[in-house]
mmCIF file of C-alpha atoms in Angstrom:
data_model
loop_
_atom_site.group_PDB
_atom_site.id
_atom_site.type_symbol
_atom_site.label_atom_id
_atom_site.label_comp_id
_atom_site.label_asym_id
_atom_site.label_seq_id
_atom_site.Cartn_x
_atom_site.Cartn_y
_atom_site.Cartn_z
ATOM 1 C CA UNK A 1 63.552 6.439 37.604
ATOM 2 C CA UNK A 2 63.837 2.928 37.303
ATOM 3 C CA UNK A 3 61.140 1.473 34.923
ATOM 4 C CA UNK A 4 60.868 -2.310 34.286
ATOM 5 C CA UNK A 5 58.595 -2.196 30.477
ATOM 6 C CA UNK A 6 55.878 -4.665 29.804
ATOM 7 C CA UNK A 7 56.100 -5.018 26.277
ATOM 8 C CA UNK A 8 54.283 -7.562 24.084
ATOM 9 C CA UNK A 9 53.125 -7.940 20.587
ATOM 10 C CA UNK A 10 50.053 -7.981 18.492
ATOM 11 C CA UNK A 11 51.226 -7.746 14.726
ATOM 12 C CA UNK A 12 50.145 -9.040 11.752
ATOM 13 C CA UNK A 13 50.662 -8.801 7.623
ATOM 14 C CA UNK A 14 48.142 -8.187 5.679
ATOM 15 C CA UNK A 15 47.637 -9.224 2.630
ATOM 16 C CA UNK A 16 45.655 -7.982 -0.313
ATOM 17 C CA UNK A 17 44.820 -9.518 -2.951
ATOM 18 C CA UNK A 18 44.565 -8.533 -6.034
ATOM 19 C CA UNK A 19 42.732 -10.935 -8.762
ATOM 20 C CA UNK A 20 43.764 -11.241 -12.384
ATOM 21 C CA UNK A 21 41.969 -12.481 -15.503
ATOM 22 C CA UNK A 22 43.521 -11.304 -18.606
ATOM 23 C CA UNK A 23 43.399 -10.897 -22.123
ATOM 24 C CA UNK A 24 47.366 -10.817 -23.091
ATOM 25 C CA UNK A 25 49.313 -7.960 -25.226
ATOM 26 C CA UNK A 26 52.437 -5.708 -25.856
ATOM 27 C CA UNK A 27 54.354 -3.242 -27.041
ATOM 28 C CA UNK A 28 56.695 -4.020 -30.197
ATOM 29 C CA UNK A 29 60.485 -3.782 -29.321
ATOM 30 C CA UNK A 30 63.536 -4.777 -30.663
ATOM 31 C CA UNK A 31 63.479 -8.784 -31.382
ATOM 32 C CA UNK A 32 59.779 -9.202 -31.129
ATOM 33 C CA UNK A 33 57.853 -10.156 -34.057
ATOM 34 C CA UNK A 34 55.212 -8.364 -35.132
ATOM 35 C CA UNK A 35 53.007 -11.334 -36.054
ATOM 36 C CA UNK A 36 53.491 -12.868 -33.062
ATOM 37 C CA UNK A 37 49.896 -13.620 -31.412
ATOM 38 C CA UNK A 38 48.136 -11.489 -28.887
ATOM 39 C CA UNK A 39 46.527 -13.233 -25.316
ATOM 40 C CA UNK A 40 43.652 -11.285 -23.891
ATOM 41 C CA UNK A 41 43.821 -10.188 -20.413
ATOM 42 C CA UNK A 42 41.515 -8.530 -17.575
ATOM 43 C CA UNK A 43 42.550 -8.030 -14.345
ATOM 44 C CA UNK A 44 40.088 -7.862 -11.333
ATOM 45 C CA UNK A 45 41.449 -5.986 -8.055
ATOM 46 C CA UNK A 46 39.819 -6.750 -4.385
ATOM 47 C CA UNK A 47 40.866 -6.435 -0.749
ATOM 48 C CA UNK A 48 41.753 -8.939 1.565
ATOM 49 C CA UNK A 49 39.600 -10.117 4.270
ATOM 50 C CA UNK A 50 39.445 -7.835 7.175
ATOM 51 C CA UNK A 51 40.362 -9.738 10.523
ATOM 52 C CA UNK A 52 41.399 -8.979 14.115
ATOM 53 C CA UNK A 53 44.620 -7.430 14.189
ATOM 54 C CA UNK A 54 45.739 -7.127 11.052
ATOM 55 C CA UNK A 55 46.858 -3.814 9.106
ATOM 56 C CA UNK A 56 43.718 -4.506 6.384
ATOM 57 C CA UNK A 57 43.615 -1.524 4.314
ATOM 58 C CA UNK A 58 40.963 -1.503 1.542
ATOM 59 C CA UNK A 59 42.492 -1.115 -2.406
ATOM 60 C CA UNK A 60 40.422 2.242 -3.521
ATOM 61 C CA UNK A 61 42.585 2.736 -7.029
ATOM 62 C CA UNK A 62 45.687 2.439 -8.090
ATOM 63 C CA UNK A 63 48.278 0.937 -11.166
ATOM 64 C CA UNK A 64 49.065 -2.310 -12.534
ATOM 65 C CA UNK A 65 52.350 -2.344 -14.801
ATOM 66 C CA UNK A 66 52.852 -5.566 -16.755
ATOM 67 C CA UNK A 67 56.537 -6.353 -17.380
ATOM 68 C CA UNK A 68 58.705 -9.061 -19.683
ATOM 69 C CA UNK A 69 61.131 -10.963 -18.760
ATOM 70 C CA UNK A 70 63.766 -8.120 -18.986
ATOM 71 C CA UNK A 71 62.053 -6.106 -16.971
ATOM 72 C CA UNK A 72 60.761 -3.482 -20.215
ATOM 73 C CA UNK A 73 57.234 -2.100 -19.888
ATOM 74 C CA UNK A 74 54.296 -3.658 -22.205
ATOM 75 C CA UNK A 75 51.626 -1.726 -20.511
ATOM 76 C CA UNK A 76 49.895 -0.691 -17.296
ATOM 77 C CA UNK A 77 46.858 0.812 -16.635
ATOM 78 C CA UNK A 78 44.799 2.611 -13.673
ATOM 79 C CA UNK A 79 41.788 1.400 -11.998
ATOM 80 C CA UNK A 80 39.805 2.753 -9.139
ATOM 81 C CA UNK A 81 36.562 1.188 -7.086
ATOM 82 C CA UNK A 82 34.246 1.989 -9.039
ATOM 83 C CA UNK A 83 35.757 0.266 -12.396
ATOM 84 C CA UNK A 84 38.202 -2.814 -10.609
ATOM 85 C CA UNK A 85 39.285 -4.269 -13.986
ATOM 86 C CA UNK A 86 41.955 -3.420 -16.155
ATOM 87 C CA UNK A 87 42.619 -4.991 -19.546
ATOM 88 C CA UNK A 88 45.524 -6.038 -21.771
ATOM 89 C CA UNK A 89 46.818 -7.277 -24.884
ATOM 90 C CA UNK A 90 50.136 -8.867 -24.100
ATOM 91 C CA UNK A 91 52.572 -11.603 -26.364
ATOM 92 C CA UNK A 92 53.332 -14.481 -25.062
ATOM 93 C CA UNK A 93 56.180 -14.785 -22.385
ATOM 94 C CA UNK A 94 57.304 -14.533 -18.741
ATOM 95 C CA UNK A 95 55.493 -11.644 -17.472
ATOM 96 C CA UNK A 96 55.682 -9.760 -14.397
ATOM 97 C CA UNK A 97 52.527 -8.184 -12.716
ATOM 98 C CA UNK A 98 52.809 -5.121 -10.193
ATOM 99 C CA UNK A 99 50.302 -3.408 -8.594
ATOM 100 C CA UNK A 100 51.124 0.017 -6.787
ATOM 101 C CA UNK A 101 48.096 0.511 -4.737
ATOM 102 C CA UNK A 102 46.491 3.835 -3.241
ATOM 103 C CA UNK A 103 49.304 5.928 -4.552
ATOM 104 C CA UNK A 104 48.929 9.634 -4.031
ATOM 105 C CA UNK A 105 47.717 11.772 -7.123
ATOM 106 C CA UNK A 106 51.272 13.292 -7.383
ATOM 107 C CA UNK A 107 52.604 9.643 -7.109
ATOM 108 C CA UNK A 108 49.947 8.242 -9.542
ATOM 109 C CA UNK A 109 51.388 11.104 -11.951
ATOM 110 C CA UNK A 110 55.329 10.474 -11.462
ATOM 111 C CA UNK A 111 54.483 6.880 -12.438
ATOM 112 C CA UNK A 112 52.246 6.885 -15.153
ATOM 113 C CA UNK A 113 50.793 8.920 -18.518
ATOM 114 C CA UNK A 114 47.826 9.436 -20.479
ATOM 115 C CA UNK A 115 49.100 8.287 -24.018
ATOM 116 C CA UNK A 116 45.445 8.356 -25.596
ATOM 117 C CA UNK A 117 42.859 5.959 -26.515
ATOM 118 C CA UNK A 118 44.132 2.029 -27.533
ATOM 119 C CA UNK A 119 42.003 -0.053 -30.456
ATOM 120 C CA UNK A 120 41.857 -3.261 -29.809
ATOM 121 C CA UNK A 121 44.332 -4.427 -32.450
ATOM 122 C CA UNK A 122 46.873 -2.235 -31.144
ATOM 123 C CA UNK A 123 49.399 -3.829 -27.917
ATOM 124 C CA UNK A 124 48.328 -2.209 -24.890
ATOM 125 C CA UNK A 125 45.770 -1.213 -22.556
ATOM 126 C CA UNK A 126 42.130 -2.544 -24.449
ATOM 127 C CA UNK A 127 38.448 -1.982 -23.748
ATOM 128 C CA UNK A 128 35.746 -4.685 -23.418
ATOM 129 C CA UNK A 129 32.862 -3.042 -23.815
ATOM 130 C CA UNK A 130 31.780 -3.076 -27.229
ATOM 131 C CA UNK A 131 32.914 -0.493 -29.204
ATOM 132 C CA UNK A 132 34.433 1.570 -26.591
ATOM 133 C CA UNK A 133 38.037 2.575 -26.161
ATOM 134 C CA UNK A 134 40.146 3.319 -22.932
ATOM 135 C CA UNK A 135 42.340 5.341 -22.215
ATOM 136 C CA UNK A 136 46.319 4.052 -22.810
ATOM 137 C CA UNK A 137 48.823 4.422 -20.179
ATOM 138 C CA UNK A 138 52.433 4.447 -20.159
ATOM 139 C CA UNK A 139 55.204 4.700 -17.796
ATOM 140 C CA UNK A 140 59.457 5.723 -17.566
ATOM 141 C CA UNK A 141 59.827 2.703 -15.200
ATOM 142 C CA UNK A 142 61.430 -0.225 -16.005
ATOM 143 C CA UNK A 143 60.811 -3.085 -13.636
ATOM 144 C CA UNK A 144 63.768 -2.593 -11.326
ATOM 145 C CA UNK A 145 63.430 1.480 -11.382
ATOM 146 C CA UNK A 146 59.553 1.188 -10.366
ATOM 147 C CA UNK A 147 60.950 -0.609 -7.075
ATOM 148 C CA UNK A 148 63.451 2.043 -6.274
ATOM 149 C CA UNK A 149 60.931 4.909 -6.401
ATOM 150 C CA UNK A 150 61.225 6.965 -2.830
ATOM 151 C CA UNK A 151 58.243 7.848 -0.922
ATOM 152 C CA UNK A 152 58.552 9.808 1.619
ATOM 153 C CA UNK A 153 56.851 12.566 4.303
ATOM 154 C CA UNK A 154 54.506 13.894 1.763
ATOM 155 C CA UNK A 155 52.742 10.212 0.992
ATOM 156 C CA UNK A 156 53.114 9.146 4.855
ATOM 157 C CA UNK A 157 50.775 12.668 5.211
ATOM 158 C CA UNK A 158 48.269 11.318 2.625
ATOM 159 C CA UNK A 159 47.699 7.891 4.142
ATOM 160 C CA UNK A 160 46.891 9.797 7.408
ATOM 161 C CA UNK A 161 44.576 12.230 6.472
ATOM 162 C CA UNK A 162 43.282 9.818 3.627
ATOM 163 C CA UNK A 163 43.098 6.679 4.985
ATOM 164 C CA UNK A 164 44.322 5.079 1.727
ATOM 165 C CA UNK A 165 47.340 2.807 2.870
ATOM 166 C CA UNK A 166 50.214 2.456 0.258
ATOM 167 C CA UNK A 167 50.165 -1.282 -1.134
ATOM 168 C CA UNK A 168 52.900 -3.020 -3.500
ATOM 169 C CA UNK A 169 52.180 -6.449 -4.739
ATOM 170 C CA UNK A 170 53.620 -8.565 -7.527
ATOM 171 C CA UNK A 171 53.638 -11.941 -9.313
ATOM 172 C CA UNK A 172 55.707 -14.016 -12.259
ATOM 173 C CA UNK A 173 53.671 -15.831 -14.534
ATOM 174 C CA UNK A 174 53.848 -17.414 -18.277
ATOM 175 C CA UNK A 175 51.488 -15.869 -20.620
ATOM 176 C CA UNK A 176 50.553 -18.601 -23.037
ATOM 177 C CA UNK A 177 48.462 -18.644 -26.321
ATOM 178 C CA UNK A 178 45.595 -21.521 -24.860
ATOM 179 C CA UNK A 179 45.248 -24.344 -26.797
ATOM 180 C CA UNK A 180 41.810 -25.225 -25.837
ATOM 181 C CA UNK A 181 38.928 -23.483 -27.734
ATOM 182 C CA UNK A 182 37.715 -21.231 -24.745
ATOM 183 C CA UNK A 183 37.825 -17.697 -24.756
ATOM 184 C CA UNK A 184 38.318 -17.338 -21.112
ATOM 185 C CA UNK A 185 40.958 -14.989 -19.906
ATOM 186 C CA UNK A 186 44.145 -16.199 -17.712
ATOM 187 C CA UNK A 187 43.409 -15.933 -14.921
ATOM 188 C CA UNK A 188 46.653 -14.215 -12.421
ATOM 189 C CA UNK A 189 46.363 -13.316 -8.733
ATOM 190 C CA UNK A 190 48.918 -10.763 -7.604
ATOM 191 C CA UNK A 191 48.971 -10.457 -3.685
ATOM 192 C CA UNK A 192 49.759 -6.962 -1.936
ATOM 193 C CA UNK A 193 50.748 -5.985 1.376
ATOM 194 C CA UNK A 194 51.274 -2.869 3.145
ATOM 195 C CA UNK A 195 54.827 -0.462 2.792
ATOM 196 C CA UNK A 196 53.938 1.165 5.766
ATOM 197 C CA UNK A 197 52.793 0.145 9.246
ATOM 198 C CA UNK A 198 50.126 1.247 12.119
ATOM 199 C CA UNK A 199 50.673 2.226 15.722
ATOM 200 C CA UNK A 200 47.230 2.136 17.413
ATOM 201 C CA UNK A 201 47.854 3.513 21.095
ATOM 202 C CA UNK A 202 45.609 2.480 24.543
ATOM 203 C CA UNK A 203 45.770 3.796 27.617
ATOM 204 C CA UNK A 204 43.600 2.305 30.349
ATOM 205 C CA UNK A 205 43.181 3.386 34.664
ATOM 206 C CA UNK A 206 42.881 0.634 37.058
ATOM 207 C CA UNK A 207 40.241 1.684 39.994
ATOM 208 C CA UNK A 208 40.109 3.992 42.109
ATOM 209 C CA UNK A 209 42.437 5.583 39.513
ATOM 210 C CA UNK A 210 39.796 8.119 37.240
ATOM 211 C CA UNK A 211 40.432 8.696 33.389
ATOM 212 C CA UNK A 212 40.507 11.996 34.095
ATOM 213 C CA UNK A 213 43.282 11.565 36.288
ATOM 214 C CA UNK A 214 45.495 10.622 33.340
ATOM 215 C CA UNK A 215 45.830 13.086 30.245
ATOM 216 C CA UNK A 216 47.543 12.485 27.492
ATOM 217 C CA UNK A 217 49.280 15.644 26.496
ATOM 218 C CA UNK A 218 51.356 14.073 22.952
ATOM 219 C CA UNK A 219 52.346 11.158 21.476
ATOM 220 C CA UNK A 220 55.672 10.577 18.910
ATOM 221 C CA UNK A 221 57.424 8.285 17.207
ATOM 222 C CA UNK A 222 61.142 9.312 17.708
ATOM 223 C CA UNK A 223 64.222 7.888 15.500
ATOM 224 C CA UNK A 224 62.090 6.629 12.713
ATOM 225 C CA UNK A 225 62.539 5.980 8.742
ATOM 226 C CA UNK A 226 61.706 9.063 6.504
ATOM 227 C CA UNK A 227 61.250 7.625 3.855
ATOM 228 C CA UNK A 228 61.137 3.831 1.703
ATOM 229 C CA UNK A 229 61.399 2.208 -1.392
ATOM 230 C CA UNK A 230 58.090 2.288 -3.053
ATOM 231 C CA UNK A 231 58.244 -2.024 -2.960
ATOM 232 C CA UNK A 232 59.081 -1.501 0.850
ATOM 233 C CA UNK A 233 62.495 -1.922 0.759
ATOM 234 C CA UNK A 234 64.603 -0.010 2.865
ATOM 235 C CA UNK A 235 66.475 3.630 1.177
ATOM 236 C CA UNK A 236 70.104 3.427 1.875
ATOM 237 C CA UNK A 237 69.372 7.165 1.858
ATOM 238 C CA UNK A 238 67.008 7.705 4.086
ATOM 239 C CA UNK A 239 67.530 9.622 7.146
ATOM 240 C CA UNK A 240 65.715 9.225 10.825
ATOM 241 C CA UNK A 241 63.393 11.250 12.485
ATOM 242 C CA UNK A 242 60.530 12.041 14.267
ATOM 243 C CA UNK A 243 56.525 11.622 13.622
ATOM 244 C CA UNK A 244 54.025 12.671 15.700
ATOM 245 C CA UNK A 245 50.746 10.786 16.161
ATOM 246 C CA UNK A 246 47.452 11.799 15.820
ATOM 247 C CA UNK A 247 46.607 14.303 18.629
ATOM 248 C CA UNK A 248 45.426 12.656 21.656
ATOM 249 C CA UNK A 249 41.735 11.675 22.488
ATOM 250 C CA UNK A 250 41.741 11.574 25.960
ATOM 251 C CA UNK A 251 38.055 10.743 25.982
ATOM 252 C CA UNK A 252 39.275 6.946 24.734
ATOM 253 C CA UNK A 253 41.199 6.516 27.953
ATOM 254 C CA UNK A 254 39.068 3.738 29.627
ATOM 255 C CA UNK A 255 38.510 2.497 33.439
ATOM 256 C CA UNK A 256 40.409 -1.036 33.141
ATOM 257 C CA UNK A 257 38.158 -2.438 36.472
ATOM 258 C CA UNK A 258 39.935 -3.375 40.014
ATOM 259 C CA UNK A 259 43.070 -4.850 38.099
ATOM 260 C CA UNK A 260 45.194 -4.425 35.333
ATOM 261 C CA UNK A 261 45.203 -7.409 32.443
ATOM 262 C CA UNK A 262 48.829 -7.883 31.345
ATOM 263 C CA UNK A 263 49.794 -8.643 27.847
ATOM 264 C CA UNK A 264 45.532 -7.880 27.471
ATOM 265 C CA UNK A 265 44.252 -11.168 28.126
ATOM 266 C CA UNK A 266 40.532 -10.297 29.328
ATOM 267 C CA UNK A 267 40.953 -7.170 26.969
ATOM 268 C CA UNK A 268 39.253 -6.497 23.700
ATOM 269 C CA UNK A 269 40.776 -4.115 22.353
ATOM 270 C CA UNK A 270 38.575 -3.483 19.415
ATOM 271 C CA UNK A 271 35.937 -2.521 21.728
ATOM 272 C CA UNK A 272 37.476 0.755 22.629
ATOM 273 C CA UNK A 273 38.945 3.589 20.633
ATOM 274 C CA UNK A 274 42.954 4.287 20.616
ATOM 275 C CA UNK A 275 43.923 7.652 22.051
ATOM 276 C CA UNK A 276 45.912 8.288 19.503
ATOM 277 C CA UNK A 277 47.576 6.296 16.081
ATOM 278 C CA UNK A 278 50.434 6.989 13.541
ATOM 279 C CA UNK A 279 51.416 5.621 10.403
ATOM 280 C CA UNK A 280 55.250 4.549 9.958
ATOM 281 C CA UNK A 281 57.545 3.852 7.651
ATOM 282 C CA UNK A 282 59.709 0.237 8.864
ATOM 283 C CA UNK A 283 62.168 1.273 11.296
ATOM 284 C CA UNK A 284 64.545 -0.364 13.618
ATOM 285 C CA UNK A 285 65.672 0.675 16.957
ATOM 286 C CA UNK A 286 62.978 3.094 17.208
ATOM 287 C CA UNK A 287 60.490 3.937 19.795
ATOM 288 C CA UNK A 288 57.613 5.863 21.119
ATOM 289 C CA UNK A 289 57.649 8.511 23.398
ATOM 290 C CA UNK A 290 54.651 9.414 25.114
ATOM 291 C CA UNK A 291 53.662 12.951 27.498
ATOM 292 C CA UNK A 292 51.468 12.572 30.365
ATOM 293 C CA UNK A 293 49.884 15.137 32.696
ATOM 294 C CA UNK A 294 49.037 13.031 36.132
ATOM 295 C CA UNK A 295 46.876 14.565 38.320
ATOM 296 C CA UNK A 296 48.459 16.246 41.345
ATOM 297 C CA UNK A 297 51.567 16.575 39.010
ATOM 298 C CA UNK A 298 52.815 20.402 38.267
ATOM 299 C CA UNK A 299 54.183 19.299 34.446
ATOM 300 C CA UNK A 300 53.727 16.457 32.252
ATOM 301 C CA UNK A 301 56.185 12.946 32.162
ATOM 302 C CA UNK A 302 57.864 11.560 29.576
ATOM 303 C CA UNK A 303 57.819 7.838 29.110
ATOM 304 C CA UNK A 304 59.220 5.964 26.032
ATOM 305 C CA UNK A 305 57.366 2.984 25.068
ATOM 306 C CA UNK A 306 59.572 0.431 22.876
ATOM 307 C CA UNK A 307 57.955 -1.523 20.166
ATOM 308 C CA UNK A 308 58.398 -5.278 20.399
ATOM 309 C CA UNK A 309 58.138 -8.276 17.941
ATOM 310 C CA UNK A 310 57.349 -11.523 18.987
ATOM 311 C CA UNK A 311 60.538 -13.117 16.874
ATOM 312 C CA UNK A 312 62.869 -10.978 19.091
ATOM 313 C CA UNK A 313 63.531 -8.106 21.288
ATOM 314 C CA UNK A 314 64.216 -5.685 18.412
ATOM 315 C CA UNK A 315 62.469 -2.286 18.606
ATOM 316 C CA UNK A 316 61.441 -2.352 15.331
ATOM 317 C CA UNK A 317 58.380 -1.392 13.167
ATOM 318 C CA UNK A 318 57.605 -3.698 10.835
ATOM 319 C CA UNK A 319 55.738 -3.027 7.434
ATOM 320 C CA UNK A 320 52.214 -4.663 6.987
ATOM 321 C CA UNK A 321 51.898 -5.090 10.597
ATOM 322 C CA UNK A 322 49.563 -3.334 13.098
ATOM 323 C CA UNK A 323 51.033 -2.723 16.727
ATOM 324 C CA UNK A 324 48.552 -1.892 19.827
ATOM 325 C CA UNK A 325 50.242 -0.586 22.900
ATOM 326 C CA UNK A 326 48.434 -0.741 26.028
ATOM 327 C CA UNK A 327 49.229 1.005 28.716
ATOM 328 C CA UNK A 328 47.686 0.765 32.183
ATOM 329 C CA UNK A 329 48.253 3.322 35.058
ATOM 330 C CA UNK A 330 47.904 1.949 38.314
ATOM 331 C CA UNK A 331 47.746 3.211 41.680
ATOM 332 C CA UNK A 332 49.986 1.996 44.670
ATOM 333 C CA UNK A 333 48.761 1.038 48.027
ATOM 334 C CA UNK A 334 48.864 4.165 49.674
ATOM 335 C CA UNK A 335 47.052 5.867 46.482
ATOM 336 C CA UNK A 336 49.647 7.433 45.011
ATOM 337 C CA UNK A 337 50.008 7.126 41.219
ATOM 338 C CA UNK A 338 53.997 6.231 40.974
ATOM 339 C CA UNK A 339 55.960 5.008 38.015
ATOM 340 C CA UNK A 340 59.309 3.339 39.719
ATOM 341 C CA UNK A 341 58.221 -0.051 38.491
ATOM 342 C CA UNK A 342 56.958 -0.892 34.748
ATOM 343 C CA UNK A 343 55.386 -4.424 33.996
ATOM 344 C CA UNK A 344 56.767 -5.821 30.597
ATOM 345 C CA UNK A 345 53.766 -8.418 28.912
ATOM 346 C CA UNK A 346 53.513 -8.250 25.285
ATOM 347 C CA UNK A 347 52.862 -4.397 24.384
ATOM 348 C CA UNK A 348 51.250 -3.967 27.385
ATOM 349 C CA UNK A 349 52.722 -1.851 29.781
ATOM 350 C CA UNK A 350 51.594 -0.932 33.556
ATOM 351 C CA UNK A 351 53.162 2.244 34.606
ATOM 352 C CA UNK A 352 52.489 2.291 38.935
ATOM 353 C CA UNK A 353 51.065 -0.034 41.081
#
């Protein structure tokens, strides 16, 4: 059949942002002296804004490591969203901050350890609450191993059934004994983005075409990443395959009025539910293949729908961004519901008319 696509873009990175006071310290290694002083640090977590199209996951938990300047670990520490700060003792230095954010439990455990409870004279995680301790954490990652960490299928299955989107953020900074008299913490900001990203898909019927006309029978994402870096770098390793989406809610498929509205303008989209959505590693050269069951029709279609970014004509995933499809069936002018001619707008694609 020959299909002309309508294919258009609404992506966006999100960013979360992750606020740092802190209270400095570290762990002892070879060339670092003992007496050397110890800045106080507390880190506060929160989201980013939510806004219009943007992949705006909320941070529920998750790790901060602190690093030197040669990438050794001088602590880390969990936090969830109930308890958003984390506190250190840390010597002075370049220091870099991470945050892995929403990690699965299994995750969470590959990456970090229970080492006990940390006084506050002692380098590490400290508590600020009077005369209460905290639990001290440790971890087998140096700086540059924590990035090459692999996630794969298993945390790609949490964030859908969870809803707790993997984040990775991380900042260089120069912890400094201050000079001024103040007690008040330095203050760091570490900013985190997505690893992954979201398909959210649409379907809409142009009158006298009936949503119940059109049934989505399955929805895929074929020749995908399996996998990532945990800092959302690509695996060398990783092979491609296939994800499926969320099953299909045909009750989302909406009447789109007398005419379609390519690349959506007239459309809000966050007015109506998506039939169907899917979380993805970043992949290039990828699409999505969708099965429909038109009425009158003995079997279902196959149609693949290829992702587009604004930047180029790459079919490619992106992570931190949040892709809507649209599609819009149409019928021609003798009523019959064909698909020899797509409409390519922006992620928007009329199949008929």
């Amino acid at each position: 059949k020959n299909m002309k696509q309508i294919v258009g873009i609404m992506t966006r990175t999100v960013l979360l942002v992750v606020w740092g006071m802190m209270a400095v310290a570290c762990e002892r290694g070879d060339g670092i002296d003992s007496a050397d002083p110890l800045v106080a640090v507390a880190v506060h977590t929160r989201a980013g804004e939510t806004d219009g199209d943007r992949l705006s996951p909320t941070l529920q938990q998750g790790i901060v490591f602190a690093y030197n300047a040669d990438g050794i670990l001088e602590g880390c520490a969990t936090f969830d969203a109930t308890s958003t700060m984390v506190a250190f003792k840390l010597r002075e230095g370049k220091k870099t901050f991470v945050v892995v954010g929403n990690p699965r439990e299994e995750l969470k455990k590959k990456l970090v350890r229970q080492v006990g409870a940390a006084s506050e004279k002692t380098p590490g995680t400290i508590a600020e609450t009077g005369d209460e301790t905290v639990t001290s954490w440790t971890s087998p990652y140096r700086y540059e191993k924590l990035k090459g960490v692999v996630v794969g299928s298993d945390d790609l299955d949490y964030i859908r059934t969870s809803g707790q989107v993997l984040l990775w953020g991380e900042t260089c900074t120069d912890v400094r004994q201050s000079t001024s008299a103040s007690d008040t913490p330095l203050k760091v900001e570490v900013e985190t983005s997505a690893v992954v990203s979201r398909l959210e898909l649409y379907v809409q019927c142009v009158a006298p075409l009936l949503t119940k006309d059109v049934v989505i029978t399955g929805v895929k994402l074929v020749d995908v990443q399996t996998s990532v870096l945990l800092n959302g770098n690509k695996n060398a390793e990783a092979k491609k395959g296939n994800l499926a989406c969320s099953t299909p809610d045909n009750s989302a498929v909406f009447s789109g009025g007398d005419e379609p509205h390519y690349n959506g303008e007239g459309i809000d989209l966050s007015k109506h539910s998506a039939v169907c959505t899917a979380y993805s590693y970043p992949s290039k050269n990828m699409y999505v293949e969708m099965n429909v069951k038109l009425k009158g029709n003995v079997g279902a279609e196959t149609y693949k729908l290829y992702v587009r970014n604004q930047e180029d004509d790459d079919s490619e995933m992106r992570a931190g961004h949040l892709y809507r499809m649209l599609v819009t069936f149409v019928l021609d002018e003798k009523g019959k519901l064909t698909v020899a001619e797509w409409q390519n707008v922006n992620n928007d694609f009329v199949i008929g008319g």
